[in-house]
Tab-separated table of C-alpha atoms in Angstrom:
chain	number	residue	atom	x	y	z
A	1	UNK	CA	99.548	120.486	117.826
A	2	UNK	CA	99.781	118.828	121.385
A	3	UNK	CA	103.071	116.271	121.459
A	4	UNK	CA	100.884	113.310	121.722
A	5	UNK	CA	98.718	114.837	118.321
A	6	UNK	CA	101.935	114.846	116.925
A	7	UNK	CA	102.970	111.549	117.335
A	8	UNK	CA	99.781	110.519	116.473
A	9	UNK	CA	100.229	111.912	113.313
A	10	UNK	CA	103.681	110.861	112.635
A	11	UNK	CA	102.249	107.253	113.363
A	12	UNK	CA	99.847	107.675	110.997
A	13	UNK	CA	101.874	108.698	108.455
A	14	UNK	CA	104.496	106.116	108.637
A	15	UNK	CA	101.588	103.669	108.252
A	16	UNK	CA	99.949	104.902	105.517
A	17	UNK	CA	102.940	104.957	103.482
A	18	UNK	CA	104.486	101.808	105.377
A	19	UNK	CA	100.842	99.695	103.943
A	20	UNK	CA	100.419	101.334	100.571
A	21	UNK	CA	104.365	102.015	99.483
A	22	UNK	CA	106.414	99.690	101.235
A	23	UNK	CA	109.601	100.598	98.850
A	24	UNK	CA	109.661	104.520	99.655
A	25	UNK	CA	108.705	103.680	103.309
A	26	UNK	CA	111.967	101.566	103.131
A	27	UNK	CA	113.860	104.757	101.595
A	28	UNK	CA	112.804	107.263	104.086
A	29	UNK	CA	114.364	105.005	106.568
A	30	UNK	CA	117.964	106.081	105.138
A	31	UNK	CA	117.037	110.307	105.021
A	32	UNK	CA	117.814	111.844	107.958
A	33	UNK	CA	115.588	111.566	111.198
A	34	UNK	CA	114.562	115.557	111.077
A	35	UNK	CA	113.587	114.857	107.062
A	36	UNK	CA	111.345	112.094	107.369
A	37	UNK	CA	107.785	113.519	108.807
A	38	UNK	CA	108.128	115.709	105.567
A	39	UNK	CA	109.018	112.937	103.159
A	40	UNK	CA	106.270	110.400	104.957
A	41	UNK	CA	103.515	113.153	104.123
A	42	UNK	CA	104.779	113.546	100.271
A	43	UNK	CA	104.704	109.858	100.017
A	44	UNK	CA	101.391	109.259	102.154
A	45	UNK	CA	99.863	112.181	99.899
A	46	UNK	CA	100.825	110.321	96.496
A	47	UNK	CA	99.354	106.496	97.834
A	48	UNK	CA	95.743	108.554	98.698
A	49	UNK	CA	95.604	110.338	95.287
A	50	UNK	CA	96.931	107.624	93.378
A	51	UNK	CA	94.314	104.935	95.475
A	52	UNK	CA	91.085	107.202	94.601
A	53	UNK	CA	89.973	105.147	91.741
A	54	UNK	CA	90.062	102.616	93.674
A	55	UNK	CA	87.382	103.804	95.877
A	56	UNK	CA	84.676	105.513	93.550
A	57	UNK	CA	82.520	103.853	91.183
A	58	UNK	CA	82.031	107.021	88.922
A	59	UNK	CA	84.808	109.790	88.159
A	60	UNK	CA	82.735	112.582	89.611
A	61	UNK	CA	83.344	111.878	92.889
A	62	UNK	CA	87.078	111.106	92.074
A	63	UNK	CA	87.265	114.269	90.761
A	64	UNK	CA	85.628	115.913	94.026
A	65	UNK	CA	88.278	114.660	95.880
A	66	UNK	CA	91.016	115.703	93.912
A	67	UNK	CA	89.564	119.437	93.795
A	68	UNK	CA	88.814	119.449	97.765
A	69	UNK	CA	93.071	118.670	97.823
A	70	UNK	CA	93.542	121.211	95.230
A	71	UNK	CA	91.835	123.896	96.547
A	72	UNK	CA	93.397	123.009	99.924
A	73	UNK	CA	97.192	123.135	99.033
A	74	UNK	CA	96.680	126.254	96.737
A	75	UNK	CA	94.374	128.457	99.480
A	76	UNK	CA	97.294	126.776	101.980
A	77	UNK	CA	94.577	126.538	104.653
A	78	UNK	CA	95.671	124.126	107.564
A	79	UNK	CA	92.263	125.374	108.957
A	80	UNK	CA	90.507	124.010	106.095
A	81	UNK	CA	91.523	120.312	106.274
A	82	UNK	CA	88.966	118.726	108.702
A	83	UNK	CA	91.439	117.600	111.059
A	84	UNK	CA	92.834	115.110	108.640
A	85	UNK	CA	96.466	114.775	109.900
A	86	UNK	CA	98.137	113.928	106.655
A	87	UNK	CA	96.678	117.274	104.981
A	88	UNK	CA	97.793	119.018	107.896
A	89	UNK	CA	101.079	117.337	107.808
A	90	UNK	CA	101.090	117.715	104.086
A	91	UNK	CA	100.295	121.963	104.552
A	92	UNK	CA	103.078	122.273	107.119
A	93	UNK	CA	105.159	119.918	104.652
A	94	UNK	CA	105.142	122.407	101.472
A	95	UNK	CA	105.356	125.664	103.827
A	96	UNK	CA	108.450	124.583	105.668
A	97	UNK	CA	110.641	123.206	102.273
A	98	UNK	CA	108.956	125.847	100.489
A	99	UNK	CA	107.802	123.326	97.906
A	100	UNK	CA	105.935	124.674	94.363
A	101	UNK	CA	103.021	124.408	94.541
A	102	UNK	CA	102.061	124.537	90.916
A	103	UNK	CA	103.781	121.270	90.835
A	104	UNK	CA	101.093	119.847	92.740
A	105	UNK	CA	98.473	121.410	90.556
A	106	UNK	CA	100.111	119.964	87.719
A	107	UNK	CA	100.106	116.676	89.440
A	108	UNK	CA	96.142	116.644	89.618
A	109	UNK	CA	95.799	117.403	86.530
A	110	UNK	CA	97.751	114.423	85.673
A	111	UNK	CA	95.725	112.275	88.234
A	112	UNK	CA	92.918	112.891	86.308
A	113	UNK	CA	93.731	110.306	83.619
A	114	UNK	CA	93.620	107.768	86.382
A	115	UNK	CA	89.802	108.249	86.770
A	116	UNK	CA	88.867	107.710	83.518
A	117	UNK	CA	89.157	104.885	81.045
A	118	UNK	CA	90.449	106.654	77.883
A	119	UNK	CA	93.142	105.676	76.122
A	120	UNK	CA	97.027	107.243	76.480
A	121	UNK	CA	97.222	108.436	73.167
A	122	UNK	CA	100.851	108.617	72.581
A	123	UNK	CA	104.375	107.688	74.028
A	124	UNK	CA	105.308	111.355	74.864
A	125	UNK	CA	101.658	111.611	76.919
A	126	UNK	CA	103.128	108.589	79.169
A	127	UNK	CA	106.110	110.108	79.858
A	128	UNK	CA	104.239	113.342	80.271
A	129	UNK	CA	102.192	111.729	83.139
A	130	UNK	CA	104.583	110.377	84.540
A	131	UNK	CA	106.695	113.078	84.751
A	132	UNK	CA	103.668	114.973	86.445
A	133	UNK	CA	103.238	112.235	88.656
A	134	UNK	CA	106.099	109.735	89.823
A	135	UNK	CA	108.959	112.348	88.417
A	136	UNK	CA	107.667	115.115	90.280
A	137	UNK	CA	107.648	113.244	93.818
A	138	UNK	CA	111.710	112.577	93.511
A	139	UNK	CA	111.895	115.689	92.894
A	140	UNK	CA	109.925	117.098	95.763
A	141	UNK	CA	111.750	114.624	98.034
A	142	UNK	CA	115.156	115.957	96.460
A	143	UNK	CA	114.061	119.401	97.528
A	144	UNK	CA	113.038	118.411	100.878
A	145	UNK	CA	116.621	116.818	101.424
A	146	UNK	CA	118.475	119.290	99.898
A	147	UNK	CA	116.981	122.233	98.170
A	148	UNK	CA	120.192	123.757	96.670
A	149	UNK	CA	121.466	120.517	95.594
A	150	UNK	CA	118.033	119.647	94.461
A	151	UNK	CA	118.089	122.282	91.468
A	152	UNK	CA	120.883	120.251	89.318
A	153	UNK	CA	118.618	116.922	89.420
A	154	UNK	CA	115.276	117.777	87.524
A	155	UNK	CA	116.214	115.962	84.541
A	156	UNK	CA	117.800	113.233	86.277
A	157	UNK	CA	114.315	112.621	88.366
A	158	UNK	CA	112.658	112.922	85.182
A	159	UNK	CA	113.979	109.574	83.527
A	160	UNK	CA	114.017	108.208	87.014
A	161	UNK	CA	110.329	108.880	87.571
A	162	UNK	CA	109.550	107.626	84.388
A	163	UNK	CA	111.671	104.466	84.962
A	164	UNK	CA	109.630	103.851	88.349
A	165	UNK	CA	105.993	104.828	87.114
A	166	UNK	CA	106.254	102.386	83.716
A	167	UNK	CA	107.292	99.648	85.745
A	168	UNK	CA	104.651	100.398	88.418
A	169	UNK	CA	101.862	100.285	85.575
A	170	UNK	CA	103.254	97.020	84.009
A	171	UNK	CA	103.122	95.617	87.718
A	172	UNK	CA	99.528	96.499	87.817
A	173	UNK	CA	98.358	95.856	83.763
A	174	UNK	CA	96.013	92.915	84.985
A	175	UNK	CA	94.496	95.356	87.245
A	176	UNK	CA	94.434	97.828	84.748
A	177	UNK	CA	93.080	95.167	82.493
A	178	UNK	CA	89.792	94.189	84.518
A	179	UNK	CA	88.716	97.772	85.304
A	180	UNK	CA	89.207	98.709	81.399
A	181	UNK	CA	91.984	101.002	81.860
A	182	UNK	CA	95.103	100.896	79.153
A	183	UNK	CA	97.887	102.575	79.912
A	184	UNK	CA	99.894	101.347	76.767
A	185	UNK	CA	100.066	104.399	74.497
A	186	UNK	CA	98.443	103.820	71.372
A	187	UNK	CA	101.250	104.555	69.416
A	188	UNK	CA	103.055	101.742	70.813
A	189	UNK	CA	100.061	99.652	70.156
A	190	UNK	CA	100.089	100.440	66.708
A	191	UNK	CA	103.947	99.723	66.388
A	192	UNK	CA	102.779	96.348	67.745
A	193	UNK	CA	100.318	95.620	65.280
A	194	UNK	CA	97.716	95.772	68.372
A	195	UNK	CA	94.514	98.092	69.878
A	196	UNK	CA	93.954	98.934	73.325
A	197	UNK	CA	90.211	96.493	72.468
A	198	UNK	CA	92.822	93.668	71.485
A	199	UNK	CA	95.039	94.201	74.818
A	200	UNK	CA	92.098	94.565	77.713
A	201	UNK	CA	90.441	91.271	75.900
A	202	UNK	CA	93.724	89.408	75.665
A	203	UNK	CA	97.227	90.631	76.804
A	204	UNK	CA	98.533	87.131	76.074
A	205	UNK	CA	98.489	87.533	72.658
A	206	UNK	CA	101.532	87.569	70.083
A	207	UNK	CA	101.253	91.667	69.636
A	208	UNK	CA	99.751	92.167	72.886
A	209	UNK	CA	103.155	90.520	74.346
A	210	UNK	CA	105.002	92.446	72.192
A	211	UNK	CA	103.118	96.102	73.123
A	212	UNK	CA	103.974	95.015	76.533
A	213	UNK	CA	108.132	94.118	75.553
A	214	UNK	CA	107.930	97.783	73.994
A	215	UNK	CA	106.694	99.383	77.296
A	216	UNK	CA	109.088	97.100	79.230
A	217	UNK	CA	111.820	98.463	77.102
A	218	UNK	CA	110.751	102.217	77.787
A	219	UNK	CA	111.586	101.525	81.136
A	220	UNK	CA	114.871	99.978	80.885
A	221	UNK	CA	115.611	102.902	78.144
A	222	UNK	CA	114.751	105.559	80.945
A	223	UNK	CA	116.011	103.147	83.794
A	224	UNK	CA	119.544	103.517	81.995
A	225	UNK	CA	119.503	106.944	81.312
A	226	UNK	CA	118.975	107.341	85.238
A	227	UNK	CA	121.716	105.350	85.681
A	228	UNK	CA	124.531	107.161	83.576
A	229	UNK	CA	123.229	110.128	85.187
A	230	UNK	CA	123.185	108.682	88.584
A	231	UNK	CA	126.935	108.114	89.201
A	232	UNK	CA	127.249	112.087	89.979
A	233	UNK	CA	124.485	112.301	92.308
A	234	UNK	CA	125.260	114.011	95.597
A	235	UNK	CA	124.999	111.017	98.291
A	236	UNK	CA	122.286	114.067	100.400
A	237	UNK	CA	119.788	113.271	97.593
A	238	UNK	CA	120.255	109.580	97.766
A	239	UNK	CA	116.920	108.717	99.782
A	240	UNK	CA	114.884	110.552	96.726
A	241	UNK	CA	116.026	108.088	94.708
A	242	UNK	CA	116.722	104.931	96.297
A	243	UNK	CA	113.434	103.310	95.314
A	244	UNK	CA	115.111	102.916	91.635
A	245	UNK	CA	117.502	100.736	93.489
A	246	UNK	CA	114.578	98.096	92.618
A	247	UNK	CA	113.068	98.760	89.151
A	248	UNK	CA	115.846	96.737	87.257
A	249	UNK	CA	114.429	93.439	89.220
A	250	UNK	CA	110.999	94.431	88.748
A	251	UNK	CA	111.533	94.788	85.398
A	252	UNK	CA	113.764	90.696	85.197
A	253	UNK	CA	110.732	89.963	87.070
A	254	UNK	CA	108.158	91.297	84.811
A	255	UNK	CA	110.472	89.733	81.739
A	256	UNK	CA	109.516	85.933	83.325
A	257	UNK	CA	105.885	86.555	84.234
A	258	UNK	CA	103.258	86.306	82.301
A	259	UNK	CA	100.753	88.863	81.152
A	260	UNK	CA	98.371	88.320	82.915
A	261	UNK	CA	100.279	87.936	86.286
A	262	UNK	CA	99.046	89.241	89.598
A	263	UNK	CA	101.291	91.913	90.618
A	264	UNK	CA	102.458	89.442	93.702
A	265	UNK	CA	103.837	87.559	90.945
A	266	UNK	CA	106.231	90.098	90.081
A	267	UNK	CA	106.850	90.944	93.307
A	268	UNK	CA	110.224	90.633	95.347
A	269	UNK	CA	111.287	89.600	98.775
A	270	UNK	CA	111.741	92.038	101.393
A	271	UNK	CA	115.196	91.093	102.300
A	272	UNK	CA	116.414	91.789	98.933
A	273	UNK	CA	114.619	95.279	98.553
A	274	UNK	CA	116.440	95.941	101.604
A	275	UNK	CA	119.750	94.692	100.289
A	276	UNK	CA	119.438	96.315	97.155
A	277	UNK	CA	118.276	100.219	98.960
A	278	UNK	CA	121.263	99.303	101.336
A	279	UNK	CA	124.037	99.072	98.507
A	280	UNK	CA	122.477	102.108	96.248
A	281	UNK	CA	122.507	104.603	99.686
A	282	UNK	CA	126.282	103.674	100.590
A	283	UNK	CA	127.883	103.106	97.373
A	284	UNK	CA	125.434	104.996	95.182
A	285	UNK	CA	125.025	104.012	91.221
């Protein structure tokens, strides 16, 4: 591309992600300069899929879209992407860093749940998804950062990623709530003495609540296991996982709000999203 195509695009990208994902906007800031077109187009990628419901009425054409970027990354046609600069950006992204890209196919397939309103039938399904879907994205980054070092972190992204992506649904349950979407495995449901019918008509309820403490406490299970894991993670791979510098106050936050909460409510301030990135990328976990 041209230099001023370029910068165009880099623009683009860092306001994509800086609108729709202000917390790994925040961590690309501490990656180094030459690592953070790649890591803007991973993230910028993972707001558009993850925002398609949002924008259809019907699954089909959800499910158009999704194929269109499937068929894209796995032909790995940069000609073939309509002048769209993040799937260009994204193209050149997995060629450079040599990125799988069967995890990406994996990670539609995951995406797919989002566009329909079934329910998640068990625990190990939502930590499947997430693993396909918010795991798999730390892990990318990690590779992008630091390929070699990247190899001895899968499992540690996995509890991370499921750490992140539980809280991130519990943030958005109301939302969730109004389009008909449960994301509560039923298993936990059951445990609860609840249905996904009794949650979407009333997530205030006494086993509705306590569904919801179950799912919270998935989280902080995985968040910990992170954690422990955490304290040997090489400072390079840092910026992959800095965004788990804020799940534990989502989570306090999510303990206080109610059930039906917008997710503003549970939302914190942007000086103390920077604090807490600031102390996890010098000091670590």
């Amino acid at each position: 591309m041209p230099s001023t195509d370029v910068d165009k695009s880099v623009d683009s990208l860092q306001q994509a992600v800086r609108e729709a994902d202000r917390d790994r906007y925040i961590s690309v800031l501490y990656a180094p300069e030459e690592k953070r077109n790649a890591l803007l187009s991973l993230y910028a990628f993972n707001a558009e899929i993850a925002s398609v419901r949002e924008r259809v009425r019907e699954p089909l054409p959800g499910e158009i879209r999704l194929q269109w970027w499937r068929d894209l990354i796995a032909a790995d046609n940069i000609e073939g992407a309509g002048g769209s600069p993040l799937a260009v950006s994204l193209i050149s992204t997995i060629r450079a860093h040599r990125l799988p890209r069967e995890a990406f196919d994996n990670y539609f397939e995951a995406r797919l749940f989002d566009l329909y309103d079934d329910p998640m039938p068990s625990r190990t399904d939502l930590e499947g998804y997430c693993g396909e879907t918010a795991s798999v994205f730390i892990q990318l980054a990690a590779m992008v950062l630091d390929p070699s070092a990247a190899r001895a972190v899968a499992e540690l992204a996995g509890h991370a990623g499921c750490a992140q992506a539980i809280t991130g649904l519990l943030r958005l349950q109301p939302i969730h709530q109004r389009r008909g979407q449960c994301y509560v495995p039923t298993d936990i449901l059951a445990a609860a003495g609840t249905s996904v019918d009794e949650l979407l008509e009333d997530a205030a309820s006494p086993s509705s609540r306590m569904a919801l403490a179950a799912m919270r406490a998935l989280a902080r299970e995985h968040l910990a296991a992170f954690e422990r894991g955490a304290r040997d993670l090489p400072q390079v791979l840092r910026p992959a996982f800095l965004p788990l510098a804020l799940t534990r106050a989502y989570l306090d936050r999510l303990d206080k709000a109610g059930p039906s909460s917008a997710p503003a409510a549970t939302d914190i301030s942007m000086v103390r999203r920077h604090a807490l990135m600031f102390r996890r990328a010098w000091r670590g976990w």
